[in-house]
mmCIF file of C-alpha atoms in Angstrom:
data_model
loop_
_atom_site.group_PDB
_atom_site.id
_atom_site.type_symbol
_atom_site.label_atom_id
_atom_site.label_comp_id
_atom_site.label_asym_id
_atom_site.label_seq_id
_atom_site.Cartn_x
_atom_site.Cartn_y
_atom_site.Cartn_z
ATOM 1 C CA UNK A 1 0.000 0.000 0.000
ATOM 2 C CA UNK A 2 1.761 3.257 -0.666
ATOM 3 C CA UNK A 3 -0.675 6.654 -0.644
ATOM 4 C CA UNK A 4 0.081 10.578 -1.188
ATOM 5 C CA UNK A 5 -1.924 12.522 1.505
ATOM 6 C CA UNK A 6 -2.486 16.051 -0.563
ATOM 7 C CA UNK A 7 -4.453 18.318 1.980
ATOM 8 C CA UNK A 8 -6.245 17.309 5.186
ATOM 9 C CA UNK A 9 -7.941 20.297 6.454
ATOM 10 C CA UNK A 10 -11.227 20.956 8.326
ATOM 11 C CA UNK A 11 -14.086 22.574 6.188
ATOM 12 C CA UNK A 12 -17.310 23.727 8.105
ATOM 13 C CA UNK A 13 -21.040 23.773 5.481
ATOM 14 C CA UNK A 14 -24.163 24.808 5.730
ATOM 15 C CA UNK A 15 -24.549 24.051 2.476
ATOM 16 C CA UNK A 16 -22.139 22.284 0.171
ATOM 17 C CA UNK A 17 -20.381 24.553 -2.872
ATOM 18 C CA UNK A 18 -21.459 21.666 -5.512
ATOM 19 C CA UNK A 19 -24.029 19.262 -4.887
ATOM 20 C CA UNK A 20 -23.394 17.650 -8.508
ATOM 21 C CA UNK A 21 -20.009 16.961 -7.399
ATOM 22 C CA UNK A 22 -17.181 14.845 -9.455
ATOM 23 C CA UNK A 23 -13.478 14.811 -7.834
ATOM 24 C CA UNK A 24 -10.466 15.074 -9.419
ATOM 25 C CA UNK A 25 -8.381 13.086 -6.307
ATOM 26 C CA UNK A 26 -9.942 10.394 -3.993
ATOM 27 C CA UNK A 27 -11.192 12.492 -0.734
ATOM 28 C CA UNK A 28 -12.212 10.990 2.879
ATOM 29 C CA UNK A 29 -14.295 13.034 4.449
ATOM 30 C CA UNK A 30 -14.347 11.981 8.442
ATOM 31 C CA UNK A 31 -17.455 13.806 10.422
ATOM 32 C CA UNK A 32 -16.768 15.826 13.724
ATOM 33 C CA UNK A 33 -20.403 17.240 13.840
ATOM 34 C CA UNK A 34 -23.589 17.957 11.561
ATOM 35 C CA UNK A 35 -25.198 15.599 9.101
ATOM 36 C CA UNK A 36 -25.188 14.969 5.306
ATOM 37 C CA UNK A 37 -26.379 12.895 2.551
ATOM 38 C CA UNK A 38 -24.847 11.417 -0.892
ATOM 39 C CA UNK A 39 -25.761 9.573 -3.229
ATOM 40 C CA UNK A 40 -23.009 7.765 -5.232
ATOM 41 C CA UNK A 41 -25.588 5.920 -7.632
ATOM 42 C CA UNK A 42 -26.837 2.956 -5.258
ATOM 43 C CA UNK A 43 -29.304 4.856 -3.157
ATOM 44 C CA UNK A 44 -29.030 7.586 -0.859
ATOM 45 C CA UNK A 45 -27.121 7.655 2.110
ATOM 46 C CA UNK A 46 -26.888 9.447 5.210
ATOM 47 C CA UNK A 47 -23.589 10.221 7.880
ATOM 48 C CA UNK A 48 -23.191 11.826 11.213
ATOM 49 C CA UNK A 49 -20.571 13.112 13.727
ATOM 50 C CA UNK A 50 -17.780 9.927 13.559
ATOM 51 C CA UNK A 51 -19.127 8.732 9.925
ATOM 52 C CA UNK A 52 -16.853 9.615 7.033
ATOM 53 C CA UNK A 53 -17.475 9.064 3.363
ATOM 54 C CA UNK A 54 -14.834 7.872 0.268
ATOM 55 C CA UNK A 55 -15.825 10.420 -2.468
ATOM 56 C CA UNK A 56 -13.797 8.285 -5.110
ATOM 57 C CA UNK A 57 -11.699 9.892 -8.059
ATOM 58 C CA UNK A 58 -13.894 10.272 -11.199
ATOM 59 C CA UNK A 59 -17.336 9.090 -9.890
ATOM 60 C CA UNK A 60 -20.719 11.483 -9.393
ATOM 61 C CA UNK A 61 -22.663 12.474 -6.269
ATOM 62 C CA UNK A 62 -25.386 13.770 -5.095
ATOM 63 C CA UNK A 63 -25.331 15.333 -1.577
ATOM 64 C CA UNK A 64 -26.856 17.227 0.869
ATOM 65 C CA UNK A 65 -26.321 19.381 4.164
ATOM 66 C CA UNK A 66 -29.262 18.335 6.509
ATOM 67 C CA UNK A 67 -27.523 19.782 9.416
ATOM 68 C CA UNK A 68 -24.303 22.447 9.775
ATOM 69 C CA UNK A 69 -21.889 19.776 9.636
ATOM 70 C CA UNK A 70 -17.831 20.438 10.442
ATOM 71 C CA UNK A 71 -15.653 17.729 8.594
ATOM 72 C CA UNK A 72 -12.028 16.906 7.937
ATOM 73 C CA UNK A 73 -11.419 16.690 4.129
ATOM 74 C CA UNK A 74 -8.578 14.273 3.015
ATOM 75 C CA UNK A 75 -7.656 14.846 -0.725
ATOM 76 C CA UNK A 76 -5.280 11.626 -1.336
ATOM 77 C CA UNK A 77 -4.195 9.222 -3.687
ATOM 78 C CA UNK A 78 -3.275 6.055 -3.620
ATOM 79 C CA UNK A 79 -1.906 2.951 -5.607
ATOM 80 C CA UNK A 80 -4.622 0.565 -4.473
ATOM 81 C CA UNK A 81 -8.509 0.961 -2.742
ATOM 82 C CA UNK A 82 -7.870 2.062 0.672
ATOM 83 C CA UNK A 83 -11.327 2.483 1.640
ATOM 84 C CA UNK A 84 -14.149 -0.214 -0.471
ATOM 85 C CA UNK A 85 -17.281 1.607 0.843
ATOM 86 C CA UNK A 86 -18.822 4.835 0.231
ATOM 87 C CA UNK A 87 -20.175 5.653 3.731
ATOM 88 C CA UNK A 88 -17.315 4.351 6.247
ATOM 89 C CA UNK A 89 -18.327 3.438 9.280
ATOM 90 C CA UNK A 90 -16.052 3.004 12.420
ATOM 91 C CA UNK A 91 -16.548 0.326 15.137
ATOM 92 C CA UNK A 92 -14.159 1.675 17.647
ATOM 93 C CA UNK A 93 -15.856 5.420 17.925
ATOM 94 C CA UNK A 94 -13.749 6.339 21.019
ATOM 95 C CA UNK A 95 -10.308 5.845 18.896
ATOM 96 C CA UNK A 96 -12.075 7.910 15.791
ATOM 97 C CA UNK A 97 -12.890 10.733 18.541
ATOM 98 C CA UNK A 98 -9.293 10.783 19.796
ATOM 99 C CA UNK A 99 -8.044 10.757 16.224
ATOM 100 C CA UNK A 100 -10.601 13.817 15.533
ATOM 101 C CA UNK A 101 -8.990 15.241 18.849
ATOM 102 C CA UNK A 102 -5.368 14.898 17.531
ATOM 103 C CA UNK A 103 -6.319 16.599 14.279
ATOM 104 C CA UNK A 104 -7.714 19.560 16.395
ATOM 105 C CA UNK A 105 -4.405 19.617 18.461
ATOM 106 C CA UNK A 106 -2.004 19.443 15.221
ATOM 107 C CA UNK A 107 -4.096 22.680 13.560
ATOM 108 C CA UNK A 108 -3.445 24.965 16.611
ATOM 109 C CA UNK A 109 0.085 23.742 18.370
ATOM 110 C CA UNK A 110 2.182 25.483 16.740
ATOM 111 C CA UNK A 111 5.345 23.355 18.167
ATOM 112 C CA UNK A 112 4.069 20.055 15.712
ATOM 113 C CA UNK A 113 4.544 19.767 11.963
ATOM 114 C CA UNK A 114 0.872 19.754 11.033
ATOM 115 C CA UNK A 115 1.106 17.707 8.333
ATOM 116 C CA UNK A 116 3.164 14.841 9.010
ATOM 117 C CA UNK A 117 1.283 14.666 12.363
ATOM 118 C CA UNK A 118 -2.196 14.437 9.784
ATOM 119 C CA UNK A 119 -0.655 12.158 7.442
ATOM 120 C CA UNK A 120 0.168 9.972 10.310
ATOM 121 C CA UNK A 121 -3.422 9.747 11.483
ATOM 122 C CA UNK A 122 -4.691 9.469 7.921
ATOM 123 C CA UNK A 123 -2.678 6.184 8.193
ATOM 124 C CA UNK A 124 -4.244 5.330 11.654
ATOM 125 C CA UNK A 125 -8.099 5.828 10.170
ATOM 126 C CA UNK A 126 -6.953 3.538 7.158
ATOM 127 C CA UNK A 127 -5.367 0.727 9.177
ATOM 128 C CA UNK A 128 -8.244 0.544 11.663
ATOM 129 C CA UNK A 129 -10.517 0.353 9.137
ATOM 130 C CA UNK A 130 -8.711 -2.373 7.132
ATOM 131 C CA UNK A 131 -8.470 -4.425 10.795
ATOM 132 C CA UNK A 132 -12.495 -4.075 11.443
ATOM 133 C CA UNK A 133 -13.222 -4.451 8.080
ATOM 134 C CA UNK A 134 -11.278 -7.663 7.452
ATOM 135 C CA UNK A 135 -13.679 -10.028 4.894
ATOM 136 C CA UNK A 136 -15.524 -12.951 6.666
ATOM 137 C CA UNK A 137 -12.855 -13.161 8.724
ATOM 138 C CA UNK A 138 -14.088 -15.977 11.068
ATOM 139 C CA UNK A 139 -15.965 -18.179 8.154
ATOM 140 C CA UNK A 140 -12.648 -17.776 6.016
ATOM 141 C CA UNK A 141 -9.988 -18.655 8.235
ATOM 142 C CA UNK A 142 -12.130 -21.925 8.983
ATOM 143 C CA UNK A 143 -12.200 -22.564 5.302
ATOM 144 C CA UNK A 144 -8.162 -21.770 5.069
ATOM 145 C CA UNK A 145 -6.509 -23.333 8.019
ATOM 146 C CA UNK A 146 -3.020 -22.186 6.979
ATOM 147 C CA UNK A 147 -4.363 -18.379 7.141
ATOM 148 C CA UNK A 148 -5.674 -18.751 10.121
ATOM 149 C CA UNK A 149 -2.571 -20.843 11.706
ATOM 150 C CA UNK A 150 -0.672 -17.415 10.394
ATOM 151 C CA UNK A 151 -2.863 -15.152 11.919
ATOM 152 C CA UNK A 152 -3.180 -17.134 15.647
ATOM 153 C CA UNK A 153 0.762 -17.345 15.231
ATOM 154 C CA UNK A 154 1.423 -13.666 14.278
ATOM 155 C CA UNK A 155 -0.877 -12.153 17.256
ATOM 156 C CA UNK A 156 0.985 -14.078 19.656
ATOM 157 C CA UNK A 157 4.429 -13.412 18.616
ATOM 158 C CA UNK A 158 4.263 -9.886 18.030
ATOM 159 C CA UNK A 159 7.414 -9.622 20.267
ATOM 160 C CA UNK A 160 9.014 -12.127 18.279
ATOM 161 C CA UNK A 161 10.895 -12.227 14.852
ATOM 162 C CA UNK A 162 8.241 -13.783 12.555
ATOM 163 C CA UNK A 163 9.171 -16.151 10.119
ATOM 164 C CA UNK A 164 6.378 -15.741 7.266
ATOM 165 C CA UNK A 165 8.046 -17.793 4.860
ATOM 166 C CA UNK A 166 8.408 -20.385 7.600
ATOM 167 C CA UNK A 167 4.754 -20.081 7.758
ATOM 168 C CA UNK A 168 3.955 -20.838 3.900
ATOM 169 C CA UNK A 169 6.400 -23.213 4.434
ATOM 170 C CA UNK A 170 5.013 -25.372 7.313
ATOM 171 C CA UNK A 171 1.476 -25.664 5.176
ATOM 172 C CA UNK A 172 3.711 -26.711 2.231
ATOM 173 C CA UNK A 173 2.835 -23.265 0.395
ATOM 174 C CA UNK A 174 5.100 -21.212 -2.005
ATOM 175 C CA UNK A 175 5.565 -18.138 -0.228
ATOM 176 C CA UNK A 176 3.581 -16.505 -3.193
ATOM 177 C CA UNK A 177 0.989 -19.169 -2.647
ATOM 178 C CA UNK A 178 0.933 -18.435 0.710
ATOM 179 C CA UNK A 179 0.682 -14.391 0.024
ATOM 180 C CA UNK A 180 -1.616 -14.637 -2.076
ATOM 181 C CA UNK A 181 -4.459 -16.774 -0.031
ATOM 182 C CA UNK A 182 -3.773 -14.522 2.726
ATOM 183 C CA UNK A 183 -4.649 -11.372 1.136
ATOM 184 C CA UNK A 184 -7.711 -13.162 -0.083
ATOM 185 C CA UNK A 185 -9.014 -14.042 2.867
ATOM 186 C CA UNK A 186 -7.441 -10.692 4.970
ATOM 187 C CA UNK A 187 -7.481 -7.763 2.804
ATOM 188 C CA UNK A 188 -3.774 -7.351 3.269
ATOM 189 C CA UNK A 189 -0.704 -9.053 2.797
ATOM 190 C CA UNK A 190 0.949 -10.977 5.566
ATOM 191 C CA UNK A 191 3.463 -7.976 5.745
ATOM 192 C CA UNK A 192 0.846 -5.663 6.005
ATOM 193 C CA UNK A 193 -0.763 -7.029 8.534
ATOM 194 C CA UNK A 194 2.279 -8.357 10.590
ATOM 195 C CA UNK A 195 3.057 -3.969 10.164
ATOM 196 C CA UNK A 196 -0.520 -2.640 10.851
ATOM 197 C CA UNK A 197 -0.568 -4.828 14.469
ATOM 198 C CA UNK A 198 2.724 -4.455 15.331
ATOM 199 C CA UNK A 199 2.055 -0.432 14.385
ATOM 200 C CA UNK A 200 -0.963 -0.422 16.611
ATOM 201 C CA UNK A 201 0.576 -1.890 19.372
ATOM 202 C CA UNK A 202 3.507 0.588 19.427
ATOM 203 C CA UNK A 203 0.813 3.710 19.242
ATOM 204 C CA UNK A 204 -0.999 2.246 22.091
ATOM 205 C CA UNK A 205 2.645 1.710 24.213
ATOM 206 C CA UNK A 206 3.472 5.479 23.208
ATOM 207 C CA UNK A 207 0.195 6.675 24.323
ATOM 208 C CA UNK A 208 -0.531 4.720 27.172
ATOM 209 C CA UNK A 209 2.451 3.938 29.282
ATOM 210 C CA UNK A 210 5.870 5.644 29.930
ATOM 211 C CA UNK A 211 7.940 2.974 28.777
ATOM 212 C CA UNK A 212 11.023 3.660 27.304
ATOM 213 C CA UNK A 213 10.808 3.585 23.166
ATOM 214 C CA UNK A 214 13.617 1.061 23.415
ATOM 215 C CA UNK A 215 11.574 -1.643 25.682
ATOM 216 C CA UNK A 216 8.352 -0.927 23.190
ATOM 217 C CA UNK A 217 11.010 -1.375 20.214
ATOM 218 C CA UNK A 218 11.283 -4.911 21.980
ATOM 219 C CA UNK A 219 7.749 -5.688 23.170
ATOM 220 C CA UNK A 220 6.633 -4.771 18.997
ATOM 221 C CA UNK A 221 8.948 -7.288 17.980
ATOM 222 C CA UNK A 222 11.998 -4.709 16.484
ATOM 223 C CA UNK A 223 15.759 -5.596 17.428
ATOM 224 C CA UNK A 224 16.514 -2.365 18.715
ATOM 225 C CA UNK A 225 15.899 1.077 19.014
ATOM 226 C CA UNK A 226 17.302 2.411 16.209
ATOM 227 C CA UNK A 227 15.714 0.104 13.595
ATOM 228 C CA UNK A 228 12.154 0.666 15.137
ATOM 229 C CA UNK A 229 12.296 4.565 14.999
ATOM 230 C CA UNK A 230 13.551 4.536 11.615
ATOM 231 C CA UNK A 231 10.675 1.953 10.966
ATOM 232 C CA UNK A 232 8.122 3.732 12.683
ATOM 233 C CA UNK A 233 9.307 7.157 10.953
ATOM 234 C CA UNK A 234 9.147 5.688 7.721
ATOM 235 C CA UNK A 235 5.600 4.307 8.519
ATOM 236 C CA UNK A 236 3.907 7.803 10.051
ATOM 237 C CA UNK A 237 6.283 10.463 8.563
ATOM 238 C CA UNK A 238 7.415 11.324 12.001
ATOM 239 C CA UNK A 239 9.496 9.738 15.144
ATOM 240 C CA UNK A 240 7.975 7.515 18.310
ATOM 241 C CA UNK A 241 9.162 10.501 20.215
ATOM 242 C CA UNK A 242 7.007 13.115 18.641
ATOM 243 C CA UNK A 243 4.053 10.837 18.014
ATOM 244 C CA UNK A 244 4.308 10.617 21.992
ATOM 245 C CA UNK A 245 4.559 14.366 22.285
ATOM 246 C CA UNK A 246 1.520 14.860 19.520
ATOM 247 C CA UNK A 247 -0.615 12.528 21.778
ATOM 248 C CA UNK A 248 0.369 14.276 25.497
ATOM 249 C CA UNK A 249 -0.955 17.287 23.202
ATOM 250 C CA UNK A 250 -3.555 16.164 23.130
ATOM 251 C CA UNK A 251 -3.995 15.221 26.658
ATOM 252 C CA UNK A 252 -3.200 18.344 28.185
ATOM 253 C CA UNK A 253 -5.129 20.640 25.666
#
């Protein structure tokens, strides 16, 4: 998966500029308050305060105000389909309010680079997403026991070097074999989604605890230090340091 976050900014309507509207970019548009409806050709539909919608690159909409709604608009691209719905709906609502609360915090503190701290959150909406929105999950894995033997063994050994090709390997898989079945039944590759955990793990560590970054380099299942920060840089556009800071931010605002 490799995306281009163009502009996130927060937009407030009473009434939208186009209703006809066609966009040029892909655009998530993630609801802090107010109400609207679209219509993307299957039927009208309507989103509230921790809603978003996927306004997709070339398609027409319909839509509505029904109440004075506040939004954060995400103009992106992207090399694959990072969000399959129109209307995206999040199970965990108290991590989409926190994110909403971070996104307040990076457009006022002036101490934060505003938008590597919004590209990294545009990340965290897309990986929790992909992790409550993973396909059948139960009725798949008991239709693909060497997915599911992955999945059991990557959860619990997190803090662990994982072997994946070991894993294709013990089924008697190809490791493309192997890949391939588990993006199938996941939505991700087994890279991905060895990352995305292993990611969400570390966020939680940073934001939760005062450990050390070097014992949650460790506990995430990095070798050291050094190779997780560059990893984790690489991953949100900024360090486990200042992701820490961004979230205390937060906390104290």
């Amino acid at each position: 998966m490799d995306f281009h976050l163009l502009v996130c900014l927060k937009v407030e309507r009473t009434k939208f500029q186009q209703e006809r509207y066609v966009g040029e970019d892909d655009i998530l548009a993630l609801v802090e308050s107010g109400s609207f409806e679209f219509d993307d050709g299957t039927g009208m539909k309507t989103v509230g305060p921790l809603d978003a919608v996927n306004f997709k690159k070339g398609r027409v909409y319909q839509r509505h105000i029904l109440e004075p709604a506040a939004f954060y608009l995400c103009r992106y691209r992207a090399d694959s389909s990072l969000f399959d719905q129109g209307k995206v709906v999040f199970r965990d609502k108290d991590r989409i309010r926190s994110t909403l609360e971070l996104l307040r915090v990076a457009d006022r503190d002036i101490y934060l680079d505003h938008f590597e701290c919004k590209r990294a959150l545009f990340l965290d909406l897309i990986t929790q997403y992909r992790l409550e929105n993973i396909r059948n999950l139960e009725d798949s894995l008991q239709q693909d026991p060497a997915v599911a033997d992955a999945v059991e063994y990557i959860n619990a050994q997190l803090h662990h070097k994982v072997d994946l090709s070991g894993l294709a390997q013990k089924h008697f898989l190809s490791y493309v074999q192997f890949a391939r079945r588990f993006k199938q039944t996941i939505g991700m590759t087994p890279q991905e989604y060895l990352t995305a955990i292993r990611m969400k793990k570390a966020k939680m560590m940073l934001a939760e605890t005062d450990l050390q970054v070097k014992k949650i380099a460790r506990d995430c299942g990095f070798g050291n230090e050094y190779y997780f920060s560059n990893y984790f840089k690489q991953y949100h556009q900024m360090s486990p340091k200042e992701y820490r800071v961004m979230i205390k931010s937060s906390s104290q605002a």
